[in-house]
Amino acid sequence: MKIKQADYDKLKAALDTFIETVGIATIRAHKAKRLGKDIDMRFRWDLLNGSGFLNICQLNYLNDSHIDTALKHYVAGRKDING
């Protein structure tokens, strides 16, 4: 991943907080809607947008592909939202 470890840690914390706030059931229900052309990518970016992370942290050194790689890594590690 191209994202700096410190930024990834902040991203992970923001996503964890968002998921805990809205609840696993809500996250799973949103994922079950299967929105967008690329369903998995849409889900990852919906999580990012819901977390508000990009409003508090700038990742100017990354392009969308790099950010998506970090999001893939995060989602793969959260087995509870993949059910």
mmCIF file of N, CA and C in Angstrom:
data_model
loop_
_atom_site.group_PDB
_atom_site.id
_atom_site.type_symbol
_atom_site.label_atom_id
_atom_site.label_comp_id
_atom_site.label_asym_id
_atom_site.label_seq_id
_atom_site.Cartn_x
_atom_site.Cartn_y
_atom_site.Cartn_z
ATOM 1 N N MET A 1 0.837 -1.174 0.000
ATOM 2 C CA MET A 1 0.000 0.000 0.000
ATOM 3 C C MET A 1 0.889 1.247 0.000
ATOM 4 N N LYS A 2 0.439 2.262 -0.675
ATOM 5 C CA LYS A 2 1.179 3.514 -0.774
ATOM 6 C C LYS A 2 0.866 4.478 0.374
ATOM 7 N N ILE A 3 -0.218 4.230 1.095
ATOM 8 C CA ILE A 3 -0.615 5.123 2.183
ATOM 9 C C ILE A 3 0.371 4.989 3.346
ATOM 10 N N LYS A 4 0.711 6.111 3.943
ATOM 11 C CA LYS A 4 1.606 6.091 5.099
ATOM 12 C C LYS A 4 0.901 5.383 6.251
ATOM 13 N N GLN A 5 1.671 4.678 7.053
ATOM 14 C CA GLN A 5 1.100 3.910 8.156
ATOM 15 C C GLN A 5 0.303 4.794 9.109
ATOM 16 N N ALA A 6 0.804 5.971 9.399
ATOM 17 C CA ALA A 6 0.093 6.876 10.312
ATOM 18 C C ALA A 6 -1.262 7.278 9.732
ATOM 19 N N ASP A 7 -1.308 7.524 8.426
ATOM 20 C CA ASP A 7 -2.572 7.874 7.781
ATOM 21 C C ASP A 7 -3.515 6.679 7.729
ATOM 22 N N TYR A 8 -2.963 5.484 7.509
ATOM 23 C CA TYR A 8 -3.806 4.286 7.507
ATOM 24 C C TYR A 8 -4.409 4.059 8.887
ATOM 25 N N ASP A 9 -3.618 4.280 9.913
ATOM 26 C CA ASP A 9 -4.122 4.113 11.284
ATOM 27 C C ASP A 9 -5.276 5.082 11.562
ATOM 28 N N LYS A 10 -5.153 6.331 11.080
ATOM 29 C CA LYS A 10 -6.226 7.319 11.238
ATOM 30 C C LYS A 10 -7.465 6.907 10.442
ATOM 31 N N LEU A 11 -7.232 6.403 9.225
ATOM 32 C CA LEU A 11 -8.333 5.934 8.382
ATOM 33 C C LEU A 11 -9.071 4.793 9.064
ATOM 34 N N LYS A 12 -8.321 3.833 9.556
ATOM 35 C CA LYS A 12 -8.904 2.674 10.234
ATOM 36 C C LYS A 12 -9.723 3.111 11.453
ATOM 37 N N ALA A 13 -9.185 4.038 12.223
ATOM 38 C CA ALA A 13 -9.895 4.523 13.414
ATOM 39 C C ALA A 13 -11.192 5.226 13.022
ATOM 40 N N ALA A 14 -11.146 6.021 11.960
ATOM 41 C CA ALA A 14 -12.350 6.732 11.503
ATOM 42 C C ALA A 14 -13.409 5.748 11.010
ATOM 43 N N LEU A 15 -12.986 4.749 10.267
ATOM 44 C CA LEU A 15 -13.932 3.747 9.763
ATOM 45 C C LEU A 15 -14.505 2.918 10.907
ATOM 46 N N ASP A 16 -13.654 2.525 11.853
ATOM 47 C CA ASP A 16 -14.130 1.761 13.014
ATOM 48 C C ASP A 16 -15.170 2.551 13.799
ATOM 49 N N THR A 17 -14.895 3.827 14.012
ATOM 50 C CA THR A 17 -15.825 4.684 14.752
ATOM 51 C C THR A 17 -17.152 4.795 14.010
ATOM 52 N N PHE A 18 -17.090 5.004 12.707
ATOM 53 C CA PHE A 18 -18.308 5.105 11.903
ATOM 54 C C PHE A 18 -19.127 3.824 11.988
ATOM 55 N N ILE A 19 -18.480 2.681 11.833
ATOM 56 C CA ILE A 19 -19.186 1.402 11.866
ATOM 57 C C ILE A 19 -19.802 1.163 13.246
ATOM 58 N N GLU A 20 -19.065 1.483 14.295
ATOM 59 C CA GLU A 20 -19.594 1.314 15.646
ATOM 60 C C GLU A 20 -20.772 2.249 15.899
ATOM 61 N N THR A 21 -20.723 3.441 15.318
ATOM 62 C CA THR A 21 -21.782 4.424 15.522
ATOM 63 C C THR A 21 -23.083 3.999 14.846
ATOM 64 N N VAL A 22 -23.002 3.556 13.587
ATOM 65 C CA VAL A 22 -24.226 3.191 12.863
ATOM 66 C C VAL A 22 -24.633 1.752 13.105
ATOM 67 N N GLY A 23 -23.703 0.918 13.500
ATOM 68 C CA GLY A 23 -23.999 -0.478 13.813
ATOM 69 C C GLY A 23 -23.751 -1.423 12.651
ATOM 70 N N ILE A 24 -23.343 -2.623 13.002
ATOM 71 C CA ILE A 24 -23.029 -3.657 12.011
ATOM 72 C C ILE A 24 -24.258 -3.992 11.171
ATOM 73 N N ALA A 25 -25.415 -4.056 11.778
ATOM 74 C CA ALA A 25 -26.640 -4.408 11.043
ATOM 75 C C ALA A 25 -26.923 -3.398 9.939
ATOM 76 N N THR A 26 -26.722 -2.124 10.237
ATOM 77 C CA THR A 26 -26.946 -1.078 9.238
ATOM 78 C C THR A 26 -25.934 -1.185 8.104
ATOM 79 N N ILE A 27 -24.686 -1.453 8.449
ATOM 80 C CA ILE A 27 -23.636 -1.601 7.434
ATOM 81 C C ILE A 27 -23.937 -2.794 6.538
ATOM 82 N N ARG A 28 -24.316 -3.916 7.133
ATOM 83 C CA ARG A 28 -24.644 -5.108 6.338
ATOM 84 C C ARG A 28 -25.865 -4.864 5.457
ATOM 85 N N ALA A 29 -26.864 -4.163 5.966
ATOM 86 C CA ALA A 29 -28.060 -3.856 5.180
ATOM 87 C C ALA A 29 -27.708 -2.967 3.992
ATOM 88 N N HIS A 30 -26.824 -2.015 4.217
ATOM 89 C CA HIS A 30 -26.391 -1.146 3.116
ATOM 90 C C HIS A 30 -25.645 -1.961 2.060
ATOM 91 N N LYS A 31 -24.775 -2.842 2.512
ATOM 92 C CA LYS A 31 -24.017 -3.678 1.569
ATOM 93 C C LYS A 31 -24.954 -4.582 0.773
ATOM 94 N N ALA A 32 -26.009 -5.070 1.416
ATOM 95 C CA ALA A 32 -26.968 -5.970 0.760
ATOM 96 C C ALA A 32 -27.761 -5.268 -0.339
ATOM 97 N N LYS A 33 -27.788 -3.940 -0.317
ATOM 98 C CA LYS A 33 -28.492 -3.201 -1.376
ATOM 99 C C LYS A 33 -27.789 -3.329 -2.726
ATOM 100 N N ARG A 34 -26.501 -3.695 -2.703
ATOM 101 C CA ARG A 34 -25.718 -3.933 -3.917
ATOM 102 C C ARG A 34 -25.799 -2.736 -4.878
ATOM 103 N N LEU A 35 -25.423 -1.585 -4.377
ATOM 104 C CA LEU A 35 -25.502 -0.348 -5.146
ATOM 105 C C LEU A 35 -24.308 -0.193 -6.087
ATOM 106 N N GLY A 36 -24.534 0.458 -7.219
ATOM 107 C CA GLY A 36 -23.465 0.818 -8.135
ATOM 108 C C GLY A 36 -23.085 -0.266 -9.110
ATOM 109 N N LYS A 37 -22.268 0.136 -10.058
ATOM 110 C CA LYS A 37 -21.781 -0.792 -11.086
ATOM 111 C C LYS A 37 -20.756 -1.759 -10.497
ATOM 112 N N ASP A 38 -19.805 -1.220 -9.752
ATOM 113 C CA ASP A 38 -18.823 -2.035 -9.034
ATOM 114 C C ASP A 38 -19.263 -2.034 -7.570
ATOM 115 N N ILE A 39 -20.027 -3.030 -7.193
ATOM 116 C CA ILE A 39 -20.697 -3.086 -5.898
ATOM 117 C C ILE A 39 -19.714 -2.999 -4.729
ATOM 118 N N ASP A 40 -18.625 -3.750 -4.812
ATOM 119 C CA ASP A 40 -17.667 -3.758 -3.708
ATOM 120 C C ASP A 40 -16.961 -2.416 -3.564
ATOM 121 N N MET A 41 -16.582 -1.814 -4.699
ATOM 122 C CA MET A 41 -15.931 -0.509 -4.636
ATOM 123 C C MET A 41 -16.893 0.542 -4.086
ATOM 124 N N ARG A 42 -18.118 0.521 -4.538
ATOM 125 C CA ARG A 42 -19.114 1.478 -4.048
ATOM 126 C C ARG A 42 -19.270 1.350 -2.536
ATOM 127 N N PHE A 43 -19.326 0.115 -2.051
ATOM 128 C CA PHE A 43 -19.465 -0.120 -0.616
ATOM 129 C C PHE A 43 -18.279 0.475 0.147
ATOM 130 N N ARG A 44 -17.070 0.218 -0.349
ATOM 131 C CA ARG A 44 -15.874 0.731 0.332
ATOM 132 C C ARG A 44 -15.889 2.255 0.396
ATOM 133 N N TRP A 45 -16.244 2.898 -0.716
ATOM 134 C CA TRP A 45 -16.237 4.354 -0.762
ATOM 135 C C TRP A 45 -17.408 4.942 0.021
ATOM 136 N N ASP A 46 -18.504 4.226 0.103
ATOM 137 C CA ASP A 46 -19.604 4.673 0.962
ATOM 138 C C ASP A 46 -19.168 4.669 2.428
ATOM 139 N N LEU A 47 -18.410 3.650 2.821
ATOM 140 C CA LEU A 47 -17.867 3.623 4.179
ATOM 141 C C LEU A 47 -16.961 4.825 4.411
ATOM 142 N N LEU A 48 -16.080 5.079 3.460
ATOM 143 C CA LEU A 48 -15.157 6.205 3.585
ATOM 144 C C LEU A 48 -15.915 7.516 3.697
ATOM 145 N N ASN A 49 -16.875 7.723 2.828
ATOM 146 C CA ASN A 49 -17.637 8.966 2.858
ATOM 147 C C ASN A 49 -18.451 9.093 4.142
ATOM 148 N N GLY A 50 -19.025 8.001 4.590
ATOM 149 C CA GLY A 50 -19.792 8.023 5.835
ATOM 150 C C GLY A 50 -18.937 8.356 7.044
ATOM 151 N N SER A 51 -17.683 7.933 6.999
ATOM 152 C CA SER A 51 -16.789 8.185 8.132
ATOM 153 C C SER A 51 -16.375 9.644 8.236
ATOM 154 N N GLY A 52 -16.476 10.374 7.142
ATOM 155 C CA GLY A 52 -16.058 11.770 7.142
ATOM 156 C C GLY A 52 -14.551 11.944 7.186
ATOM 157 N N PHE A 53 -13.820 10.880 6.966
ATOM 158 C CA PHE A 53 -12.363 10.908 7.078
ATOM 159 C C PHE A 53 -11.714 11.928 6.156
ATOM 160 N N LEU A 54 -12.180 12.016 4.930
ATOM 161 C CA LEU A 54 -11.555 12.931 3.973
ATOM 162 C C LEU A 54 -11.818 14.391 4.306
ATOM 163 N N ASN A 55 -12.766 14.645 5.198
ATOM 164 C CA ASN A 55 -13.012 16.018 5.649
ATOM 165 C C ASN A 55 -12.008 16.458 6.703
ATOM 166 N N ILE A 56 -11.359 15.500 7.357
ATOM 167 C CA ILE A 56 -10.425 15.844 8.428
ATOM 168 C C ILE A 56 -8.972 15.520 8.088
ATOM 169 N N CYS A 57 -8.751 14.713 7.070
ATOM 170 C CA CYS A 57 -7.391 14.302 6.717
ATOM 171 C C CYS A 57 -7.228 14.367 5.203
ATOM 172 N N GLN A 58 -6.187 15.023 4.767
ATOM 173 C CA GLN A 58 -5.910 15.129 3.336
ATOM 174 C C GLN A 58 -4.897 14.060 2.932
ATOM 175 N N LEU A 59 -5.214 13.374 1.866
ATOM 176 C CA LEU A 59 -4.314 12.350 1.337
ATOM 177 C C LEU A 59 -3.850 12.777 -0.059
ATOM 178 N N ASN A 60 -3.338 13.998 -0.157
ATOM 179 C CA ASN A 60 -2.972 14.574 -1.446
ATOM 180 C C ASN A 60 -1.908 13.781 -2.183
ATOM 181 N N TYR A 61 -1.145 12.989 -1.491
ATOM 182 C CA TYR A 61 -0.074 12.222 -2.116
ATOM 183 C C TYR A 61 -0.573 10.903 -2.729
ATOM 184 N N LEU A 62 -1.864 10.609 -2.560
ATOM 185 C CA LEU A 62 -2.446 9.373 -3.084
ATOM 186 C C LEU A 62 -3.480 9.670 -4.160
ATOM 187 N N ASN A 63 -3.593 8.751 -5.115
ATOM 188 C CA ASN A 63 -4.706 8.849 -6.053
ATOM 189 C C ASN A 63 -5.811 7.909 -5.585
ATOM 190 N N ASP A 64 -6.939 7.924 -6.277
ATOM 191 C CA ASP A 64 -8.091 7.121 -5.850
ATOM 192 C C ASP A 64 -7.768 5.633 -5.786
ATOM 193 N N SER A 65 -6.931 5.167 -6.693
ATOM 194 C CA SER A 65 -6.564 3.751 -6.702
ATOM 195 C C SER A 65 -5.815 3.376 -5.424
ATOM 196 N N HIS A 66 -4.928 4.248 -4.972
ATOM 197 C CA HIS A 66 -4.180 3.981 -3.742
ATOM 198 C C HIS A 66 -5.105 3.979 -2.532
ATOM 199 N N ILE A 67 -6.029 4.923 -2.514
ATOM 200 C CA ILE A 67 -6.996 4.985 -1.410
ATOM 201 C C ILE A 67 -7.866 3.737 -1.418
ATOM 202 N N ASP A 68 -8.295 3.307 -2.600
ATOM 203 C CA ASP A 68 -9.135 2.117 -2.690
ATOM 204 C C ASP A 68 -8.387 0.873 -2.222
ATOM 205 N N THR A 69 -7.104 0.797 -2.496
ATOM 206 C CA THR A 69 -6.306 -0.335 -2.013
ATOM 207 C C THR A 69 -6.311 -0.376 -0.490
ATOM 208 N N ALA A 70 -6.166 0.781 0.140
ATOM 209 C CA ALA A 70 -6.217 0.840 1.606
ATOM 210 C C ALA A 70 -7.599 0.425 2.105
ATOM 211 N N LEU A 71 -8.649 0.865 1.400
ATOM 212 C CA LEU A 71 -10.014 0.490 1.791
ATOM 213 C C LEU A 71 -10.240 -1.006 1.631
ATOM 214 N N LYS A 72 -9.727 -1.598 0.557
ATOM 215 C CA LYS A 72 -9.837 -3.054 0.354
ATOM 216 C C LYS A 72 -9.188 -3.789 1.521
ATOM 217 N N HIS A 73 -8.008 -3.337 1.894
ATOM 218 C CA HIS A 73 -7.280 -3.960 2.997
ATOM 219 C C HIS A 73 -8.088 -3.872 4.285
ATOM 220 N N TYR A 74 -8.676 -2.726 4.529
ATOM 221 C CA TYR A 74 -9.479 -2.539 5.730
ATOM 222 C C TYR A 74 -10.701 -3.460 5.733
ATOM 223 N N VAL A 75 -11.461 -3.445 4.644
ATOM 224 C CA VAL A 75 -12.700 -4.238 4.568
ATOM 225 C C VAL A 75 -12.380 -5.731 4.675
ATOM 226 N N ALA A 76 -11.302 -6.168 4.053
ATOM 227 C CA ALA A 76 -10.927 -7.590 4.132
ATOM 228 C C ALA A 76 -10.621 -8.000 5.576
ATOM 229 N N GLY A 77 -10.126 -7.066 6.368
ATOM 230 C CA GLY A 77 -9.817 -7.371 7.759
ATOM 231 C C GLY A 77 -11.011 -7.315 8.700
ATOM 232 N N ARG A 78 -12.124 -6.785 8.216
ATOM 233 C CA ARG A 78 -13.346 -6.675 9.039
ATOM 234 C C ARG A 78 -14.325 -7.770 8.625
ATOM 235 N N LYS A 79 -14.137 -8.950 9.122
ATOM 236 C CA LYS A 79 -14.997 -10.090 8.768
ATOM 237 C C LYS A 79 -16.436 -9.860 9.183
ATOM 238 N N ASP A 80 -16.651 -9.041 10.222
ATOM 239 C CA ASP A 80 -18.015 -8.810 10.714
ATOM 240 C C ASP A 80 -18.884 -8.024 9.735
ATOM 241 N N ILE A 81 -18.298 -7.261 8.830
ATOM 242 C CA ILE A 81 -19.118 -6.520 7.866
ATOM 243 C C ILE A 81 -19.232 -7.255 6.537
ATOM 244 N N ASN A 82 -18.574 -8.378 6.420
ATOM 245 C CA ASN A 82 -18.614 -9.139 5.173
ATOM 246 C C ASN A 82 -19.652 -10.248 5.199
ATOM 247 N N GLY A 83 -20.401 -10.348 6.289
ATOM 248 C CA GLY A 83 -21.373 -11.424 6.425
ATOM 249 C C GLY A 83 -22.709 -11.141 5.805
#
